[in-house]
PDB file of C-alpha atoms in Angstrom:
ATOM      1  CA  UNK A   1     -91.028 -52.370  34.104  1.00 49.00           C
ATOM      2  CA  UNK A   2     -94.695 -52.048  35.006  1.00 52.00           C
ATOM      3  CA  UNK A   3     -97.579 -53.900  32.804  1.00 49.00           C
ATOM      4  CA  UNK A   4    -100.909 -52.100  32.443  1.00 50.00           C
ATOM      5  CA  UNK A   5    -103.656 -53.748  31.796  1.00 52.00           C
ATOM      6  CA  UNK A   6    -105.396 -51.584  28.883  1.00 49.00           C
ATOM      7  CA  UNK A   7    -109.629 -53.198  29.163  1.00 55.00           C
ATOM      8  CA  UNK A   8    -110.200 -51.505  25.655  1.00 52.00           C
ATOM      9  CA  UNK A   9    -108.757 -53.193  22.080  1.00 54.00           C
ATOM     10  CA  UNK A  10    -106.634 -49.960  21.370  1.00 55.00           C
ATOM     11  CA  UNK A  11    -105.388 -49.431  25.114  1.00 59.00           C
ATOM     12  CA  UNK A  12    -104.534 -53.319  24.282  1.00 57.00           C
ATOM     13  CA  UNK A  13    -102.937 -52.207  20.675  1.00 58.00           C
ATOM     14  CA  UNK A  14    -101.131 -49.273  22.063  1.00 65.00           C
ATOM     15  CA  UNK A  15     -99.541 -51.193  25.349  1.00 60.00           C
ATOM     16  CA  UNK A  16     -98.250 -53.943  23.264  1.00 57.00           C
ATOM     17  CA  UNK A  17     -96.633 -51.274  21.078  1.00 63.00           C
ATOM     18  CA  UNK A  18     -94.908 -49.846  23.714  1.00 61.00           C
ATOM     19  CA  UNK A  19     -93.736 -52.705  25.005  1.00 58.00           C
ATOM     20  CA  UNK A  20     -92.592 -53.788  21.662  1.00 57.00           C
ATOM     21  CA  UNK A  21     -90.645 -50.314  21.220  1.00 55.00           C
ATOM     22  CA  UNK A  22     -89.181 -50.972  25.016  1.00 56.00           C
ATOM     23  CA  UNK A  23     -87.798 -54.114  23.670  1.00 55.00           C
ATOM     24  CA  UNK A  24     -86.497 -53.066  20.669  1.00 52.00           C
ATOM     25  CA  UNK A  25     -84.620 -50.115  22.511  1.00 53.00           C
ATOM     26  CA  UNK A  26     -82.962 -52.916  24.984  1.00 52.00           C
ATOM     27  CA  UNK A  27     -81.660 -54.960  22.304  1.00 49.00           C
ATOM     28  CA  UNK A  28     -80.485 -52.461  20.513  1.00 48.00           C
ATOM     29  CA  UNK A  29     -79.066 -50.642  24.130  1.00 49.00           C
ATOM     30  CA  UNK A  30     -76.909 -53.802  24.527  1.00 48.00           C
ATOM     31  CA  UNK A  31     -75.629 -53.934  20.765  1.00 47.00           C
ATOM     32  CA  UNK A  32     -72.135 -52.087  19.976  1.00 49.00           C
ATOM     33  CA  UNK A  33     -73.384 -51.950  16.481  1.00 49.00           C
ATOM     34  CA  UNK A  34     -70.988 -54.297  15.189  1.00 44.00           C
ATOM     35  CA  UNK A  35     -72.078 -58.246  13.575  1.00 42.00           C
ATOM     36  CA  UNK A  36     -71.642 -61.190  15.733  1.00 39.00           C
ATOM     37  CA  UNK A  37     -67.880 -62.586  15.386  1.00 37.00           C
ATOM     38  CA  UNK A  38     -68.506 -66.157  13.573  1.00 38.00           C
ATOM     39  CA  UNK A  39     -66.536 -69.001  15.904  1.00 36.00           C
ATOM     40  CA  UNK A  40     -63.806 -70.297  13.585  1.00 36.00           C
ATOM     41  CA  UNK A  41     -63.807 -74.013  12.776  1.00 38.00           C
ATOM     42  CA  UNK A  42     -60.585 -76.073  12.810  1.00 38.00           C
ATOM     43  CA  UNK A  43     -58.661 -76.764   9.784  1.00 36.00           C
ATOM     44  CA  UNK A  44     -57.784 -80.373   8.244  1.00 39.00           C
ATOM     45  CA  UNK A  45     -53.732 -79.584   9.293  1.00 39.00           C
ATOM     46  CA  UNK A  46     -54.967 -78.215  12.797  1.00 37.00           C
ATOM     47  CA  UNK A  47     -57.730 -81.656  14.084  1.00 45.00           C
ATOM     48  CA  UNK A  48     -55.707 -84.430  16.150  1.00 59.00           C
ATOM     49  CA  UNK A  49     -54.005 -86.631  14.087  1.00 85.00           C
ATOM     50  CA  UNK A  50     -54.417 -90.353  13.968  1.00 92.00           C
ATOM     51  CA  UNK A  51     -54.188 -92.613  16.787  1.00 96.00           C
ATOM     52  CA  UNK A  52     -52.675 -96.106  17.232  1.00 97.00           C
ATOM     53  CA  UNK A  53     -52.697 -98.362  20.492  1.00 97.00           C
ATOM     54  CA  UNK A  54     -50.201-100.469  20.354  1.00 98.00           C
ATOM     55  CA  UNK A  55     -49.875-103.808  22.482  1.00 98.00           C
ATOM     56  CA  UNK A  56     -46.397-104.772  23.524  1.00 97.00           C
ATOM     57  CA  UNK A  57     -45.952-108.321  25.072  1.00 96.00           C
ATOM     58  CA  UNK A  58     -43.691-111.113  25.554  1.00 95.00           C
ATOM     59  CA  UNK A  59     -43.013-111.043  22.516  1.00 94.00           C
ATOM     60  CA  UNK A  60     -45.352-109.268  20.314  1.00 96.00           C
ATOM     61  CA  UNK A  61     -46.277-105.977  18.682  1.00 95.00           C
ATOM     62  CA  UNK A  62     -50.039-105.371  18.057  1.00 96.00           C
ATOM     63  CA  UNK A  63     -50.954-102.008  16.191  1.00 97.00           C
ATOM     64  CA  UNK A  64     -54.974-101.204  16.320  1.00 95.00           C
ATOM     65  CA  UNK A  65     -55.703-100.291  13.864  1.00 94.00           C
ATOM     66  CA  UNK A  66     -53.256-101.565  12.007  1.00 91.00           C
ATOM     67  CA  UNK A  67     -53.084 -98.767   9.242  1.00 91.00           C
ATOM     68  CA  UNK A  68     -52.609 -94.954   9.168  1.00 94.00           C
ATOM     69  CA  UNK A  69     -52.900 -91.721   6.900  1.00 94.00           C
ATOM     70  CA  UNK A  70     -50.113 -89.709   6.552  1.00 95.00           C
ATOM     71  CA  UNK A  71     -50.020 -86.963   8.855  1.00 95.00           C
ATOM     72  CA  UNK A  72     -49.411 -86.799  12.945  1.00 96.00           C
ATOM     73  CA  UNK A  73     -49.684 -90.137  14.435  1.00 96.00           C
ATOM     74  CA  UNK A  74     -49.574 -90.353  17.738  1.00 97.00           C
ATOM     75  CA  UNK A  75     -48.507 -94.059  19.006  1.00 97.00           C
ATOM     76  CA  UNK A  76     -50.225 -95.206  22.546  1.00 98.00           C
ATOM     77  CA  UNK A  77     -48.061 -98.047  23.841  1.00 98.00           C
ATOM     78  CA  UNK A  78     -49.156-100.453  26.411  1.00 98.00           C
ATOM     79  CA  UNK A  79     -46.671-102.827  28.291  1.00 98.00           C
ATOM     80  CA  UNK A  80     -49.433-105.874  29.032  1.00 98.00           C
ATOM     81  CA  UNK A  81     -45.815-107.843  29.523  1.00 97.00           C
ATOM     82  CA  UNK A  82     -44.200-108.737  32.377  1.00 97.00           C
ATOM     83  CA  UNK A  83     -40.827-107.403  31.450  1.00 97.00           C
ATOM     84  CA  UNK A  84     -39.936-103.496  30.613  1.00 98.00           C
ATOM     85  CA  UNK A  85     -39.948-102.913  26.739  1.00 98.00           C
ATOM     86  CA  UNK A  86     -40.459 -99.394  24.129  1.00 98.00           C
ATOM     87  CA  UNK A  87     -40.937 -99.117  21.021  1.00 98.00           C
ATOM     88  CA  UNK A  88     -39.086 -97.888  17.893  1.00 98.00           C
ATOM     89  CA  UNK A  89     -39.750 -96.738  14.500  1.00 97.00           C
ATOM     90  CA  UNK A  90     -38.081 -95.790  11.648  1.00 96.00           C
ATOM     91  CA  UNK A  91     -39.404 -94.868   7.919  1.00 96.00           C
ATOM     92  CA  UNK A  92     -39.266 -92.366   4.909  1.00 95.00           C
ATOM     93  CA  UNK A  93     -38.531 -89.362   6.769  1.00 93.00           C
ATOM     94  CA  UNK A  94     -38.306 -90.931  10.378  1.00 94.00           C
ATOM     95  CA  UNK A  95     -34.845 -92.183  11.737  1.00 88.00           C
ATOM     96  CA  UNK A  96     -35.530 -94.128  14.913  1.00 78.00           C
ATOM     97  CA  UNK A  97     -38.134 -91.784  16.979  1.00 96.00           C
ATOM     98  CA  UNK A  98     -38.363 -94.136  20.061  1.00 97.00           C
ATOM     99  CA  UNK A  99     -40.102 -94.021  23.593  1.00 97.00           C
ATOM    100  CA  UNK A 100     -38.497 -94.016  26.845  1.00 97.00           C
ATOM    101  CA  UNK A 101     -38.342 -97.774  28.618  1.00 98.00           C
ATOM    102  CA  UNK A 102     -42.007 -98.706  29.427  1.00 98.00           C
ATOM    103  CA  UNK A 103     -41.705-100.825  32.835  1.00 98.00           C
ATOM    104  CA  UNK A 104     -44.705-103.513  32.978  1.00 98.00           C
ATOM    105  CA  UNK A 105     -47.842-102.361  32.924  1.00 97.00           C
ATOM    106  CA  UNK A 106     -46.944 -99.035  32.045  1.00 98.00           C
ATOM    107  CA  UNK A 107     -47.816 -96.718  29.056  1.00 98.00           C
ATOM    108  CA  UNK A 108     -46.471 -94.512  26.800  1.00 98.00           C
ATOM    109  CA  UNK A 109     -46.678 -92.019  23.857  1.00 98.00           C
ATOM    110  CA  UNK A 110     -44.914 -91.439  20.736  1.00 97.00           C
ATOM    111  CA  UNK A 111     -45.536 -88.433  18.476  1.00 97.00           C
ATOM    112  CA  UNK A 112     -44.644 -88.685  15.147  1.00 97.00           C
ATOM    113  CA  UNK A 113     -45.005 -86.919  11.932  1.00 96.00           C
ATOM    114  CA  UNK A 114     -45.592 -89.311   8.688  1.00 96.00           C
ATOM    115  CA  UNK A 115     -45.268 -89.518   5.491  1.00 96.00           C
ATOM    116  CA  UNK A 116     -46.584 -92.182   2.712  1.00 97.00           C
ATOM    117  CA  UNK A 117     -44.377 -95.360   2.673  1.00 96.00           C
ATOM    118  CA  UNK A 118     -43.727 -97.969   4.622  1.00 96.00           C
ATOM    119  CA  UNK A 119     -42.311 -97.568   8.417  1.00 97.00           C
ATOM    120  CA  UNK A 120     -41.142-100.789  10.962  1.00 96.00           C
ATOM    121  CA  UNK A 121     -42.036-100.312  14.289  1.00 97.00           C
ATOM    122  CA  UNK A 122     -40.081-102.806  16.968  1.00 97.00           C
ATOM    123  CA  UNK A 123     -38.989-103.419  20.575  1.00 97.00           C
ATOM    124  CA  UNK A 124     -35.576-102.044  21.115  1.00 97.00           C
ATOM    125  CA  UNK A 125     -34.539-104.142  24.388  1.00 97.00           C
ATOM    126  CA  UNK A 126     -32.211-106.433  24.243  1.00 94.00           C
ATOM    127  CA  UNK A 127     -32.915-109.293  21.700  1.00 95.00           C
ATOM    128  CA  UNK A 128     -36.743-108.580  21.709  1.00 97.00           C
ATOM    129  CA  UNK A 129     -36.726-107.503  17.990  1.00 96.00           C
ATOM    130  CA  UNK A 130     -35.252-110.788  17.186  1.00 96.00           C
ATOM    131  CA  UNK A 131     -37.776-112.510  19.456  1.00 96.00           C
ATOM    132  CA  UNK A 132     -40.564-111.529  17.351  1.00 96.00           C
ATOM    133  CA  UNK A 133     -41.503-108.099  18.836  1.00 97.00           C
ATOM    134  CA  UNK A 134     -41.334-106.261  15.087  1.00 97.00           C
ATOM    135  CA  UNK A 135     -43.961-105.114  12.848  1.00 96.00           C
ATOM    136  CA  UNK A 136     -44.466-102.750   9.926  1.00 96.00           C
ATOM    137  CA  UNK A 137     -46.972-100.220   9.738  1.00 96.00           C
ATOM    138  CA  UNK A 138     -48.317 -98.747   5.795  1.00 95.00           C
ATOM    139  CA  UNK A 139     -49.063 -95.582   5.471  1.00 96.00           C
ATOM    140  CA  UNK A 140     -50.818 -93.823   2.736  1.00 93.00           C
ATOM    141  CA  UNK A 141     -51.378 -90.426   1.873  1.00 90.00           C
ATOM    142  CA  UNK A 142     -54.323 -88.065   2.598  1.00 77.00           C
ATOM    143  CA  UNK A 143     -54.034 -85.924  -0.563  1.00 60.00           C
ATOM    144  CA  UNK A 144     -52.448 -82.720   1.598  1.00 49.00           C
ATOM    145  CA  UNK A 145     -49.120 -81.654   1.856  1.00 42.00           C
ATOM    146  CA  UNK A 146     -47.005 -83.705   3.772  1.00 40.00           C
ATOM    147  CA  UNK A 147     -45.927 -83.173   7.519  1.00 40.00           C
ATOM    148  CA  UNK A 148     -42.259 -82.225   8.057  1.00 42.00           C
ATOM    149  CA  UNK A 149     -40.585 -85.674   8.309  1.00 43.00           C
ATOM    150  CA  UNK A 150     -38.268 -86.050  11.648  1.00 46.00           C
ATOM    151  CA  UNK A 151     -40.610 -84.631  14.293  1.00 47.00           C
ATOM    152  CA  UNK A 152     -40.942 -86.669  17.297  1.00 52.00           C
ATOM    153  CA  UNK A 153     -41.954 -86.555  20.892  1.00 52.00           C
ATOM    154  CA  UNK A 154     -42.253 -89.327  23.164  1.00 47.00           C
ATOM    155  CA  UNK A 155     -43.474 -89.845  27.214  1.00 45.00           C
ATOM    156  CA  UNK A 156     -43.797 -92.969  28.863  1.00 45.00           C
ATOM    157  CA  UNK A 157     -46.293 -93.424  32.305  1.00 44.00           C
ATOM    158  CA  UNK A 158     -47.253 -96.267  34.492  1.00 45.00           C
ATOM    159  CA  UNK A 159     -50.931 -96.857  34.988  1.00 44.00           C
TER     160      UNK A 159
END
């Protein structure tokens, strides 16, 4: 596009008309006529759930934090032991979702879908429960619907 410049008021009045027409035909050159498509925001059921880290040691549980909403709750374990241990956990709705063996140092995940009550989380090796590697974790409700009880899905990584 080539500027003029107009040296008299309405050569200046009559250029920046046609270059406001010019514009106005580009815009509306590149619209298909139709409104922008608003960008949907997620639901409350589709966010990430809650997340708890929990420390697993010689022989200890620690849950941080120690508390959850009903919903998906996705368990991060980490072995800081020096011996392989999981974890368990069992509850209204949940009948022993576990992970995989988590050698020391290691990590892993456990997926699961609660509901309000009361659920016991624990090391499954050997005599570790009884060793003091047990816990229970509350968990209240969020006002929605409750998840499907009995989903689980577990992985377990070293880091």
């Amino acid at each position: 596009m080539v500027v003029h410049w107009f040296p008299s008021p309405r050569g200046a009045r009559e250029g920046l008309r046609f270059l406001a027409l010019a514009a106005l035909t580009a815009v509306t050159a590149c619209s298909n006529g139709s409104a922008p498509t608003p960008t949907p925001t997620p639901s409350a059921s589709a966010r990430a759930g809650t997340t708890i880290t929990v420390t697993e040691k010689e022989y200890s549980l620690a849950l941080s934090p120690a508390q959850a909403t009903s919903g998906t709750v996705t368990f991060v374990v980490d072995n800081a032991g020096t011996v392989a241990h999981a974890l368990a956990i069992t509850g209204p709705g949940v009948s022993n979702a576990h992970t995989s063996t988590i050698p020391p140092g290691g990590r892993a995940r456990l997926t699961v879908a609660l509901r309000p009550g009361s659920y016991e989380l624990w090391c499954p090796i050997a005599k570790h429960k009884e060793l003091g590697m047990e816990t229970h974790l509350q968990v209240r409700g969020n006002g929605s619907a409750s998840p499907t009880p009995g989903s689980a899905a577990a992985s377990a990584t070293k880091h």
